[in-house]
């Protein structure tokens, strides 16, 4: 083959290379079309609006969490006061019971015709007292046993009445404390739920704000490119 044929082949090969390069450039432009600036701006605005909404929700959730935690403190204070009242009621009942017991021990049993009968009356009275302590009989039933045994007097009746009243107050104080303790548990659970929700919303708000900022920066970059396009060298 002569020199002319070689040059012809080289020129043909050059045209092919140029054609392939042109196709590659066109293909690249087809794959990466220019973004729709209006759509980008609309998307950025939507992301910014969403971030603002989530931010407001996060602030509200944080406030609710703070209030819920404050409610725990209030519930704990009520529980502590109820516990102190329960202890005071128990001490008052113990004292009244000791006074009534001392009165019963010091009471004189009236003389009986038969010593065995008196002993039986005392045994019945002691059994009734033990049943009252266990809660098997009421104070009225205990009084009736003592009346029948002759081991009763007005002063002792008053001591028994006071002891019974203190027992009622003690039971009421225990119920109050139990309710207050349950209130603390409910308040603590509500506070934990509120804090978890607030933490999740704060994280979502931060992520949404970052996405909105990135979208706005993208709009600004594409706007700048359209205003000041790069010059081809």
Tab-separated table of C-alpha atoms in Angstrom:
chain	number	residue	atom	x	y	z
A	1	UNK	CA	0.000	0.000	0.000
A	2	UNK	CA	1.338	3.425	-0.876
A	3	UNK	CA	1.742	6.514	1.268
A	4	UNK	CA	-1.485	7.932	-0.104
A	5	UNK	CA	-3.406	4.881	1.114
A	6	UNK	CA	-1.858	5.127	4.587
A	7	UNK	CA	-2.811	8.759	4.914
A	8	UNK	CA	-6.305	7.945	3.785
A	9	UNK	CA	-6.611	5.280	6.471
A	10	UNK	CA	-5.282	7.624	9.128
A	11	UNK	CA	-7.759	10.322	8.153
A	12	UNK	CA	-10.600	7.852	8.174
A	13	UNK	CA	-9.551	6.626	11.599
A	14	UNK	CA	-9.413	10.203	12.847
A	15	UNK	CA	-12.923	10.860	11.615
A	16	UNK	CA	-14.113	7.747	13.429
A	17	UNK	CA	-12.465	8.841	16.667
A	18	UNK	CA	-13.979	12.293	16.387
A	19	UNK	CA	-17.371	10.776	15.679
A	20	UNK	CA	-17.097	8.519	18.738
A	21	UNK	CA	-16.068	11.437	20.910
A	22	UNK	CA	-19.034	13.409	19.652
A	23	UNK	CA	-21.389	10.549	20.463
A	24	UNK	CA	-19.876	10.222	23.935
A	25	UNK	CA	-20.398	13.920	24.633
A	26	UNK	CA	-23.961	13.767	23.361
A	27	UNK	CA	-24.614	10.649	25.409
A	28	UNK	CA	-23.236	12.324	28.535
A	29	UNK	CA	-25.453	15.339	27.955
A	30	UNK	CA	-28.418	13.030	27.544
A	31	UNK	CA	-27.677	11.256	30.805
A	32	UNK	CA	-27.220	14.476	32.809
A	33	UNK	CA	-29.860	16.941	31.649
A	34	UNK	CA	-30.049	20.360	33.141
A	35	UNK	CA	-32.089	20.379	36.350
A	36	UNK	CA	-35.411	22.153	36.462
A	37	UNK	CA	-34.616	25.201	38.564
A	38	UNK	CA	-38.279	25.880	39.361
A	39	UNK	CA	-38.752	22.317	40.566
A	40	UNK	CA	-35.587	22.524	42.628
A	41	UNK	CA	-36.813	25.724	44.243
A	42	UNK	CA	-40.242	24.184	44.928
A	43	UNK	CA	-38.629	21.118	46.491
A	44	UNK	CA	-36.374	23.297	48.612
A	45	UNK	CA	-39.335	25.365	49.802
A	46	UNK	CA	-41.242	22.198	50.703
A	47	UNK	CA	-38.279	20.854	52.649
A	48	UNK	CA	-37.888	24.166	54.461
A	49	UNK	CA	-41.601	24.214	55.343
A	50	UNK	CA	-41.408	20.629	56.592
A	51	UNK	CA	-38.340	21.468	58.678
A	52	UNK	CA	-40.176	24.431	60.195
A	53	UNK	CA	-43.200	22.285	61.076
A	54	UNK	CA	-41.068	19.592	62.636
A	55	UNK	CA	-39.127	22.249	64.527
A	56	UNK	CA	-42.336	23.615	66.033
A	57	UNK	CA	-43.428	20.092	66.959
A	58	UNK	CA	-40.033	19.447	68.530
A	59	UNK	CA	-40.275	22.588	70.663
A	60	UNK	CA	-43.759	21.582	71.817
A	61	UNK	CA	-42.591	18.050	72.605
A	62	UNK	CA	-39.641	19.389	74.584
A	63	UNK	CA	-41.948	21.638	76.605
A	64	UNK	CA	-44.264	18.711	77.323
A	65	UNK	CA	-41.304	16.627	78.435
A	66	UNK	CA	-40.198	19.367	80.837
A	67	UNK	CA	-43.721	19.644	82.262
A	68	UNK	CA	-43.971	15.865	82.586
A	69	UNK	CA	-40.706	15.741	84.497
A	70	UNK	CA	-41.929	18.560	86.757
A	71	UNK	CA	-45.095	16.531	87.385
A	72	UNK	CA	-42.879	13.679	88.588
A	73	UNK	CA	-41.316	16.000	91.162
A	74	UNK	CA	-44.762	17.100	92.365
A	75	UNK	CA	-45.940	13.481	92.598
A	76	UNK	CA	-42.812	12.517	94.547
A	77	UNK	CA	-43.409	15.360	96.984
A	78	UNK	CA	-47.023	14.214	97.501
A	79	UNK	CA	-45.803	10.647	98.053
A	80	UNK	CA	-43.256	11.783	100.641
A	81	UNK	CA	-45.900	13.777	102.503
A	82	UNK	CA	-48.232	10.782	102.420
A	83	UNK	CA	-45.460	8.575	103.786
A	84	UNK	CA	-44.841	10.995	106.655
A	85	UNK	CA	-48.575	11.087	107.397
A	86	UNK	CA	-48.700	7.290	107.356
A	87	UNK	CA	-45.836	7.044	109.816
A	88	UNK	CA	-47.506	9.565	112.104
A	89	UNK	CA	-50.796	7.640	111.933
A	90	UNK	CA	-49.030	4.368	112.726
A	91	UNK	CA	-47.288	5.902	115.715
A	92	UNK	CA	-50.573	7.355	116.966
A	93	UNK	CA	-52.284	3.985	116.599
A	94	UNK	CA	-49.452	2.161	118.367
A	95	UNK	CA	-49.659	4.603	121.268
A	96	UNK	CA	-53.451	4.333	121.522
A	97	UNK	CA	-53.227	0.544	121.361
A	98	UNK	CA	-50.621	0.470	124.144
A	99	UNK	CA	-52.805	2.701	126.323
A	100	UNK	CA	-55.859	0.533	125.734
A	101	UNK	CA	-53.860	-2.639	126.353
A	102	UNK	CA	-52.490	-1.245	129.600
A	103	UNK	CA	-56.020	-0.404	130.686
A	104	UNK	CA	-57.202	-3.903	129.918
A	105	UNK	CA	-54.329	-5.456	131.836
A	106	UNK	CA	-54.962	-3.222	134.839
A	107	UNK	CA	-58.711	-3.782	134.919
A	108	UNK	CA	-60.020	-5.642	137.919
A	109	UNK	CA	-62.166	-8.654	137.351
A	110	UNK	CA	-65.191	-8.701	139.625
A	111	UNK	CA	-65.440	-11.421	142.097
A	112	UNK	CA	-67.235	-14.559	141.010
A	113	UNK	CA	-68.891	-17.147	143.117
A	114	UNK	CA	-66.653	-19.737	141.538
A	115	UNK	CA	-63.013	-19.124	140.865
A	116	UNK	CA	-63.175	-21.419	137.852
A	117	UNK	CA	-65.913	-19.277	136.336
A	118	UNK	CA	-63.784	-16.154	136.739
A	119	UNK	CA	-60.838	-17.884	135.097
A	120	UNK	CA	-63.027	-18.916	132.209
A	121	UNK	CA	-64.242	-15.316	131.818
A	122	UNK	CA	-60.641	-14.129	131.742
A	123	UNK	CA	-59.752	-16.756	129.143
A	124	UNK	CA	-62.701	-15.701	127.008
A	125	UNK	CA	-61.663	-12.049	127.338
A	126	UNK	CA	-58.064	-12.849	126.345
A	127	UNK	CA	-59.260	-14.898	123.362
A	128	UNK	CA	-61.532	-12.046	122.274
A	129	UNK	CA	-58.651	-9.589	122.602
A	130	UNK	CA	-56.429	-11.791	120.441
A	131	UNK	CA	-59.220	-12.093	117.842
A	132	UNK	CA	-59.579	-8.298	117.793
A	133	UNK	CA	-55.862	-7.856	117.241
A	134	UNK	CA	-56.032	-10.233	114.275
A	135	UNK	CA	-58.998	-8.317	112.889
A	136	UNK	CA	-61.405	-11.248	113.297
A	137	UNK	CA	-63.891	-9.285	115.427
A	138	UNK	CA	-64.842	-5.615	115.601
A	139	UNK	CA	-64.358	-3.283	118.527
A	140	UNK	CA	-68.087	-3.440	119.246
A	141	UNK	CA	-67.906	-7.234	119.541
A	142	UNK	CA	-64.872	-6.933	121.797
A	143	UNK	CA	-66.739	-4.508	124.024
A	144	UNK	CA	-69.649	-6.905	124.304
A	145	UNK	CA	-67.317	-9.726	125.403
A	146	UNK	CA	-65.783	-7.525	128.066
A	147	UNK	CA	-69.192	-6.385	129.251
A	148	UNK	CA	-70.304	-9.956	129.706
A	149	UNK	CA	-67.117	-10.870	131.518
A	150	UNK	CA	-67.463	-7.862	133.799
A	151	UNK	CA	-64.080	-6.536	132.689
A	152	UNK	CA	-65.254	-3.204	131.345
A	153	UNK	CA	-65.480	0.395	132.550
A	154	UNK	CA	-66.292	3.753	130.885
A	155	UNK	CA	-62.665	4.906	130.906
A	156	UNK	CA	-61.545	1.738	129.215
A	157	UNK	CA	-64.349	2.070	126.689
A	158	UNK	CA	-63.036	5.510	125.761
A	159	UNK	CA	-59.506	4.149	125.389
A	160	UNK	CA	-60.802	1.411	123.108
A	161	UNK	CA	-62.755	3.954	121.072
A	162	UNK	CA	-59.648	6.094	120.588
A	163	UNK	CA	-57.603	3.048	119.590
A	164	UNK	CA	-60.214	2.058	117.010
A	165	UNK	CA	-60.291	5.578	115.583
A	166	UNK	CA	-56.500	5.611	115.287
A	167	UNK	CA	-56.643	2.249	113.514
A	168	UNK	CA	-59.105	3.666	110.977
A	169	UNK	CA	-56.883	6.705	110.450
A	170	UNK	CA	-53.852	4.464	109.993
A	171	UNK	CA	-55.617	2.404	107.324
A	172	UNK	CA	-56.702	5.583	105.512
A	173	UNK	CA	-53.136	6.943	105.619
A	174	UNK	CA	-51.819	3.729	104.110
A	175	UNK	CA	-54.328	3.913	101.270
A	176	UNK	CA	-53.370	7.543	100.634
A	177	UNK	CA	-49.702	6.634	100.468
A	178	UNK	CA	-50.387	3.717	98.120
A	179	UNK	CA	-52.281	6.027	95.765
A	180	UNK	CA	-49.493	8.612	95.924
A	181	UNK	CA	-46.850	5.969	95.149
A	182	UNK	CA	-48.906	4.763	92.181
A	183	UNK	CA	-49.160	8.377	91.022
A	184	UNK	CA	-45.372	8.654	91.040
A	185	UNK	CA	-45.079	5.528	88.906
A	186	UNK	CA	-47.601	6.859	86.390
A	187	UNK	CA	-45.920	10.274	86.268
A	188	UNK	CA	-42.494	8.687	85.769
A	189	UNK	CA	-43.777	6.551	82.904
A	190	UNK	CA	-45.455	9.546	81.259
A	191	UNK	CA	-42.246	11.577	81.599
A	192	UNK	CA	-40.155	8.859	79.959
A	193	UNK	CA	-42.598	8.611	77.052
A	194	UNK	CA	-42.588	12.401	76.607
A	195	UNK	CA	-38.784	12.564	76.726
A	196	UNK	CA	-38.378	9.807	74.134
A	197	UNK	CA	-40.877	11.533	71.840
A	198	UNK	CA	-39.123	14.886	72.272
A	199	UNK	CA	-35.722	13.354	71.541
A	200	UNK	CA	-37.036	11.738	68.358
A	201	UNK	CA	-38.632	14.983	67.139
A	202	UNK	CA	-35.519	17.021	67.916
A	203	UNK	CA	-33.455	14.572	65.850
A	204	UNK	CA	-35.956	14.684	63.005
A	205	UNK	CA	-36.001	18.491	63.131
A	206	UNK	CA	-32.204	18.644	62.881
A	207	UNK	CA	-32.172	16.218	59.965
A	208	UNK	CA	-34.973	18.102	58.179
A	209	UNK	CA	-33.181	21.409	58.664
A	210	UNK	CA	-29.983	19.946	57.177
A	211	UNK	CA	-31.879	18.615	54.160
A	212	UNK	CA	-33.580	21.973	53.649
A	213	UNK	CA	-30.252	23.822	53.850
A	214	UNK	CA	-28.700	21.456	51.302
A	215	UNK	CA	-31.655	21.940	48.954
A	216	UNK	CA	-31.434	25.733	49.223
A	217	UNK	CA	-27.684	25.630	48.554
A	218	UNK	CA	-28.322	23.485	45.487
A	219	UNK	CA	-30.806	26.052	44.172
A	220	UNK	CA	-28.297	28.844	44.757
A	221	UNK	CA	-25.534	26.951	42.929
A	222	UNK	CA	-27.689	26.231	39.883
A	223	UNK	CA	-28.984	29.803	39.846
A	224	UNK	CA	-25.420	31.120	39.888
A	225	UNK	CA	-24.433	28.813	37.031
A	226	UNK	CA	-27.255	30.087	34.872
A	227	UNK	CA	-26.424	33.680	35.606
A	228	UNK	CA	-22.707	33.276	35.135
A	229	UNK	CA	-22.118	30.280	32.817
A	230	UNK	CA	-18.584	28.987	32.430
A	231	UNK	CA	-16.771	30.085	29.310
A	232	UNK	CA	-15.532	27.329	27.082
A	233	UNK	CA	-11.841	27.371	26.418
